[in-house]
Coordinates of C-alpha atoms in Angstrom, one line a residue:
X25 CA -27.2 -16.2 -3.6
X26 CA -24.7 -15.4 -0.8
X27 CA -26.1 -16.3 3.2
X28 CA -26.9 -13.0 5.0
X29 CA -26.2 -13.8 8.2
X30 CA -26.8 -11.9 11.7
X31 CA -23.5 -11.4 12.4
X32 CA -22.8 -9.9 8.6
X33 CA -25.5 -7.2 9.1
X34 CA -24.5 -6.5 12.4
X35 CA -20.9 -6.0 11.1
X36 CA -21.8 -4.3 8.4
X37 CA -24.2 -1.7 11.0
X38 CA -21.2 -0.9 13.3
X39 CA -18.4 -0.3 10.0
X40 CA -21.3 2.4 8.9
X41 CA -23.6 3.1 11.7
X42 CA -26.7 2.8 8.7
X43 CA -30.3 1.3 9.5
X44 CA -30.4 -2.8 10.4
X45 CA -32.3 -3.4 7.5
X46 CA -30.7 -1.0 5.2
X47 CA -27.5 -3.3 5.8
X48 CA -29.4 -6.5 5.3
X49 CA -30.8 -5.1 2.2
X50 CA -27.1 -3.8 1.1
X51 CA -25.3 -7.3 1.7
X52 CA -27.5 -9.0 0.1
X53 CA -27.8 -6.3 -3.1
X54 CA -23.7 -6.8 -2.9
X55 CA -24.1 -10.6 -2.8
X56 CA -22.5 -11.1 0.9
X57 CA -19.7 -8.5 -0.5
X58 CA -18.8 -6.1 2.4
X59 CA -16.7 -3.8 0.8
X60 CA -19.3 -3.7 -2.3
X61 CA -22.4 -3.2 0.3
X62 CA -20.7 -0.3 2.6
X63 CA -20.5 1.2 -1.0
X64 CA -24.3 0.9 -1.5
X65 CA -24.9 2.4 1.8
X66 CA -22.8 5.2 1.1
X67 CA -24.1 5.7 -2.0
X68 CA -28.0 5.3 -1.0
X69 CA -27.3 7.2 2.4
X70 CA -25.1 9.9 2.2
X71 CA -23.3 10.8 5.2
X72 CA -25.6 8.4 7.1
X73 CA -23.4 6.0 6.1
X74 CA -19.9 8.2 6.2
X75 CA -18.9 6.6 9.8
X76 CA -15.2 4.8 9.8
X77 CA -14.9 1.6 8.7
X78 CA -12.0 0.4 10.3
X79 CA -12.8 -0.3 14.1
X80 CA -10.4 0.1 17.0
X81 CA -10.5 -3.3 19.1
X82 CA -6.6 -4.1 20.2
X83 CA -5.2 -2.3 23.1
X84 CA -2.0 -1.3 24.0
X85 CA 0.3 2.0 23.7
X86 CA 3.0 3.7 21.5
X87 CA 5.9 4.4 22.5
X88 CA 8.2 7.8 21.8
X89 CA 11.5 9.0 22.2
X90 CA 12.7 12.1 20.6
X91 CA 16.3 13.6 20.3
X92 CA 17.6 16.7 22.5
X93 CA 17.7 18.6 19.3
X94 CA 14.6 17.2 17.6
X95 CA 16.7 15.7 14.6
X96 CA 15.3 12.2 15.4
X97 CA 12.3 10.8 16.5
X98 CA 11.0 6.9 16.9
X99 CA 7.5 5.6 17.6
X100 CA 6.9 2.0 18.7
X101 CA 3.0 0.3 19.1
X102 CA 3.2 -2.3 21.2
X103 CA -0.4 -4.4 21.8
X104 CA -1.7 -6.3 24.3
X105 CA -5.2 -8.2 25.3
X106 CA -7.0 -5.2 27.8
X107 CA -6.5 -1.5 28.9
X108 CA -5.5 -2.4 32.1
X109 CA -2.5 -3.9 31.0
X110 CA -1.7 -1.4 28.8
X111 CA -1.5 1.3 31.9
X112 CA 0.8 -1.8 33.8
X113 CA 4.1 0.6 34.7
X114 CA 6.4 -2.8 33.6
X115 CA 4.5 -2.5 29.9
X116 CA 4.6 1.0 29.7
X117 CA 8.3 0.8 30.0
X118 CA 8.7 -1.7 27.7
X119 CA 7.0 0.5 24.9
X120 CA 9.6 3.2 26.0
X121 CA 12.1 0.9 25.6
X122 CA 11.4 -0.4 22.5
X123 CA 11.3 3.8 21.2
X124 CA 15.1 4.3 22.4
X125 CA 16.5 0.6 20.8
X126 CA 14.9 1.9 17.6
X127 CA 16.7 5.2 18.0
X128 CA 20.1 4.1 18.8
X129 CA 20.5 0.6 16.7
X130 CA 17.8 1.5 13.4
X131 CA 16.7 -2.2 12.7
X132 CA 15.1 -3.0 9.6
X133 CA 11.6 -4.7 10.5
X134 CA 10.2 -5.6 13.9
X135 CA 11.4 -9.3 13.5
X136 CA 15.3 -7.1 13.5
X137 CA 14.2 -4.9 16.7
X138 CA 12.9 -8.6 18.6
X139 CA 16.5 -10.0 18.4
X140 CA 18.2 -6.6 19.6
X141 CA 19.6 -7.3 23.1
X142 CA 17.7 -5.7 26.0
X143 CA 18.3 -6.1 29.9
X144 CA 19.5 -9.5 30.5
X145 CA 18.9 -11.3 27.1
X146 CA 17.0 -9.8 23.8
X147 CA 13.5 -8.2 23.3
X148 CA 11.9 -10.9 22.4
X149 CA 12.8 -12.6 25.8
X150 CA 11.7 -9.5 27.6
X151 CA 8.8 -9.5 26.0
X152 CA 8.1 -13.6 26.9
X153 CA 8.9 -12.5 30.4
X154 CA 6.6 -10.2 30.8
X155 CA 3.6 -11.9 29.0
X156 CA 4.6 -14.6 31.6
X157 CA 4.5 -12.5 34.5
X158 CA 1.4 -10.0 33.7
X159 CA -0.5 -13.2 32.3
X160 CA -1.6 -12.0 28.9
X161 CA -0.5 -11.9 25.2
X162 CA 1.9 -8.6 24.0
X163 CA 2.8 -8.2 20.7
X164 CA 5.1 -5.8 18.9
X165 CA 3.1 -4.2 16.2
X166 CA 4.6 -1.5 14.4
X167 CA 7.6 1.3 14.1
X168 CA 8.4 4.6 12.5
X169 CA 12.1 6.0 12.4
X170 CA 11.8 9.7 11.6
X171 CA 15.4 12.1 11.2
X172 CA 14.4 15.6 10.3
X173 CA 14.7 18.3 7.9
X174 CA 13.7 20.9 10.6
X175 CA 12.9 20.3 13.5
X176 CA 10.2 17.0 15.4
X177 CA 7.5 17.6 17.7
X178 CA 6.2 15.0 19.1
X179 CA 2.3 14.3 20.7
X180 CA 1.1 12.1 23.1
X181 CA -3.0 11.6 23.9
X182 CA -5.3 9.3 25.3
X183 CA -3.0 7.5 27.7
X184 CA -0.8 6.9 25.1
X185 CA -3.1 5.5 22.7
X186 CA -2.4 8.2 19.9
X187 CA 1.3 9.1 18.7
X188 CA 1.5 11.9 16.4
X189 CA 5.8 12.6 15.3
X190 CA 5.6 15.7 12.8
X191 CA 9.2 17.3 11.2
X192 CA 8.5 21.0 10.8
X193 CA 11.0 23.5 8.7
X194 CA 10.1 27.1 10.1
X195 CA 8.0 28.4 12.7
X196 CA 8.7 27.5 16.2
X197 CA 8.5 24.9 19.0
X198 CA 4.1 26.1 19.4
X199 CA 3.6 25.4 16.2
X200 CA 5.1 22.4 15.9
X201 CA 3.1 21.5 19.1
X202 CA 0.2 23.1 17.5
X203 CA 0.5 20.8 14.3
X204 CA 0.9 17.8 16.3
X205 CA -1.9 18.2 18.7
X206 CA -4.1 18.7 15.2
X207 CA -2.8 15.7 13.5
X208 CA -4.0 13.7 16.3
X209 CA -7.4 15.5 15.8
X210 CA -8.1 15.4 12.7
X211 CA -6.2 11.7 11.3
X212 CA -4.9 12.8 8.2
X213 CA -4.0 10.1 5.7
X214 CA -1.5 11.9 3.8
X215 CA 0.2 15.2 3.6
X216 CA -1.4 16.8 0.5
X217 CA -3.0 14.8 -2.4
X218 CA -0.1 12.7 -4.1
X219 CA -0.2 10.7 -0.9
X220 CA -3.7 9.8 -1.1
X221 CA -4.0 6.2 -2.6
X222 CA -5.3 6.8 -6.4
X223 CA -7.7 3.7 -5.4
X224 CA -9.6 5.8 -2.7
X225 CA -9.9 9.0 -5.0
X226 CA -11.1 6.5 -7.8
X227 CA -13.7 5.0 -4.8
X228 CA -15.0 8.5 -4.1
X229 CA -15.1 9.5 -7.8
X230 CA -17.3 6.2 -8.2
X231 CA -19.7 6.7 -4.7
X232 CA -20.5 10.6 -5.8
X233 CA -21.4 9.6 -9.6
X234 CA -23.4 6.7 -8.8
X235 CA -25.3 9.2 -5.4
X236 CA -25.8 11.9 -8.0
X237 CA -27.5 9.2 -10.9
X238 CA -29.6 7.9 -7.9
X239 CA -30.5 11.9 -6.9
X240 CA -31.1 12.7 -10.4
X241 CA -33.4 9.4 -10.9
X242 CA -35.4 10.5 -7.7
X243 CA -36.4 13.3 -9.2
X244 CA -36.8 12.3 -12.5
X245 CA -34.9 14.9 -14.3
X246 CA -31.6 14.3 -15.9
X247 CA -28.3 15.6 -15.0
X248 CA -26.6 16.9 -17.9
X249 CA -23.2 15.0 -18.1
X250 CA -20.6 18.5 -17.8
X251 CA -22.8 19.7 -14.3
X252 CA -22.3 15.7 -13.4
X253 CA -18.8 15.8 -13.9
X254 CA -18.2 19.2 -12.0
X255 CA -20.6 18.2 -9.6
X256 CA -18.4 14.7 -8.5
X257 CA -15.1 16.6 -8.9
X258 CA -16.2 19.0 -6.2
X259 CA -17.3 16.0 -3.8
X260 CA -13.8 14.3 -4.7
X261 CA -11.8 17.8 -4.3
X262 CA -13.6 18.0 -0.5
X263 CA -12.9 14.6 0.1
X264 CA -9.0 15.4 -0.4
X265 CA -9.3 18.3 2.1
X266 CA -10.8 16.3 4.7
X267 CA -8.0 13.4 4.8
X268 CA -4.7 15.2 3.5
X269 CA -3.1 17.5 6.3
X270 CA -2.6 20.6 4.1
X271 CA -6.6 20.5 3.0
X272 CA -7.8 20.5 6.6
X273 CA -9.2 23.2 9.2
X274 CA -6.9 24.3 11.9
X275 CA -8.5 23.0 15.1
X276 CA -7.7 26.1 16.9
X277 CA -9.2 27.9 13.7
X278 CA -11.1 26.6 11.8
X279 CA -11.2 29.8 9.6
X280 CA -7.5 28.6 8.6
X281 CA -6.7 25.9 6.5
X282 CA -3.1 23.9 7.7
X283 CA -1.7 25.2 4.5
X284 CA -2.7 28.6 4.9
X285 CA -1.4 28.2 8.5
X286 CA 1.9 27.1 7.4
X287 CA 2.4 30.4 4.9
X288 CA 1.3 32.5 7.9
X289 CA 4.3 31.2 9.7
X290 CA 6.8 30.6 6.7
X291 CA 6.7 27.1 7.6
X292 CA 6.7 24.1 6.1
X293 CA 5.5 20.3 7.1
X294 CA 8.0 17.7 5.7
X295 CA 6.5 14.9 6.8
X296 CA 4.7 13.1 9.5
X297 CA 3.5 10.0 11.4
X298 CA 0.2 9.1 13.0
X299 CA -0.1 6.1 14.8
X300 CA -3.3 5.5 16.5
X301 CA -3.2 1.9 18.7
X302 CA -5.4 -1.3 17.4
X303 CA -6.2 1.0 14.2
X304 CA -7.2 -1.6 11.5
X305 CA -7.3 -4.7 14.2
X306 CA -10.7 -6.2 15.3
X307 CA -10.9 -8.3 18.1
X308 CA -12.9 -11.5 17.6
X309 CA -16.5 -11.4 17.8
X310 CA -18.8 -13.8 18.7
X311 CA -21.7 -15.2 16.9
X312 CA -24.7 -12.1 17.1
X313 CA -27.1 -14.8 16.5
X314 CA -25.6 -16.8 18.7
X315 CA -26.0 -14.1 21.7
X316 CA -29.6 -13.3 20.8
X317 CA -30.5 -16.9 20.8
X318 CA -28.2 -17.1 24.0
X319 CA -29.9 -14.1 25.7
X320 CA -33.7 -15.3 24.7
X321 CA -32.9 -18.4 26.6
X322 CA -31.7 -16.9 29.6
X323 CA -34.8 -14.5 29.9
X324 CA -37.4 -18.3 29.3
X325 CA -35.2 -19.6 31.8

């Protein structure tokens, strides 16, 4: 049997926000298997357990430039070590930079935009200069090169820790403000349902048939299989309305769905990009063991 350590539970507690020993009991039910035991939870918990897995522990910023006439958009993520570097005037530029280079010379991969020339030699020597001079690591995540259909709006938020570029045929510049300011809301995953992964619909599928055989074995009465299956398509078919664009609330009504929104306004959404900085990226942890056993010590001392 798999070590359940401190640290695993603790993990585990913070990717789903469930009961200490509901996590210890998970992991060690999933045989150490974190992906498996957040699964339990959710399945044993409910909502409880529905808090996002992926935590955000890098800093930095993204970077946007749009076109005069909204036919092209870029967005750049750029990362460093702490906030306050990522509000340093000399790194914020840099990130802006970056945005324009992407724009003008369309490189294929960030290792293509790092030997583009910038200032007096190439980004990646701008971007050694300045880790030399602010004194702390910078790294060049990510880019998206977006040329329109209709038209881009563009959204900054968070001191520029959220970057939302959205291509809008129809309506006008408010709603394509509008639609921005909602993506960065409400983090859509996809547009409509052909861009959700087939492995998270199968995943939700899985979690709602195995929460309603646990319900039905609570209450001792069976669940005949067609309610079963009607009853796990409706959890799936509201789990696509909270992660695709098109299925979500308006933020400004939530009366109106996106897509209802966009026939309103004889509008259409294209496409779109959400970045949101340090998304997927976990700084190192230490020990939680460790810093109990650490902590203990200092109060005997």
């Amino acid at each position: 049997m798999a070590e359940i350590t401190a640290s695993m539970v603790k993990e585990l507690r913070e990717r789903t926000d469930a009961p200490m020993m509901e996590c210890k009991k998970a992991l060690a039910e999933a045989g150490g298997d974190m992906a498996k035991a957040e699964e339990i939870l959710r399945v044993k918990l409910g909502n409880k357990a529905s808090k996002a897995a992926s935590r955000i522990a890098a800093e930095g910023v993204v970077g946007v430039d749009v076109s005069a006439d909204g036919k092209l958009a870029t967005m750049v993520e750029v990362n460093c070590e702490t906030d306050f570097v990522a509000k340093n005037e000399d790194f914020l530029a840099f990130a802006r930079d970056l945005a324009k280079l992407v724009a003008g010379r369309s490189p294929s991969d960030v290792a293509a935009l790092s030997s583009l020339p910038l200032g007096d030699g190439t980004v990646e020597t701008t971007r050694t200069t300045l880790v030399g001079r602010i004194g702390e690591n910078m790294s060049i995540r990510r880019f998206a090169r977006m040329q329109a259909n209709g038209r881009i709006s563009s959204y900054v938020h968070g001191g520029a820790r959220i970057g939302v570029l959205v291509d809008v045929v129809g309506g006008d510049a408010e709603l394509g403000k509008d639609l921005a300011m909602h993506i960065a809301a409400s983090k859509p995953r996809a547009l409509d349902a052909s861009g959700v992964a087939a492995e998270s619909i199968e995943t939700e599928r899985r979690v709602a048939a195995e929460k309603a055989a646990e319900d039905a074995a609570k209450s001792g009465k069976s669940i005949p299989p067609e309610i079963l299956a009607k009853r796990v398509e409706g959890t799936v078919q509201k789990y696509l309305k909270e992660v695709t664009l098109l299925g979500q609330p308006f933020v400004k009504d939530d009366k109106l769905s996106i897509e209802q929104l966009l026939k309103n306004k004889g509008a259409k959404v294209e496409q779109f990009v959400l970045y949101v900085v340090g998304e997927g990226i976990e700084k190192k942890s230490s020990d939680f063991a460790a810093e109990v056993a650490a902590q203990a010590a200092a109060a005997r001392g």
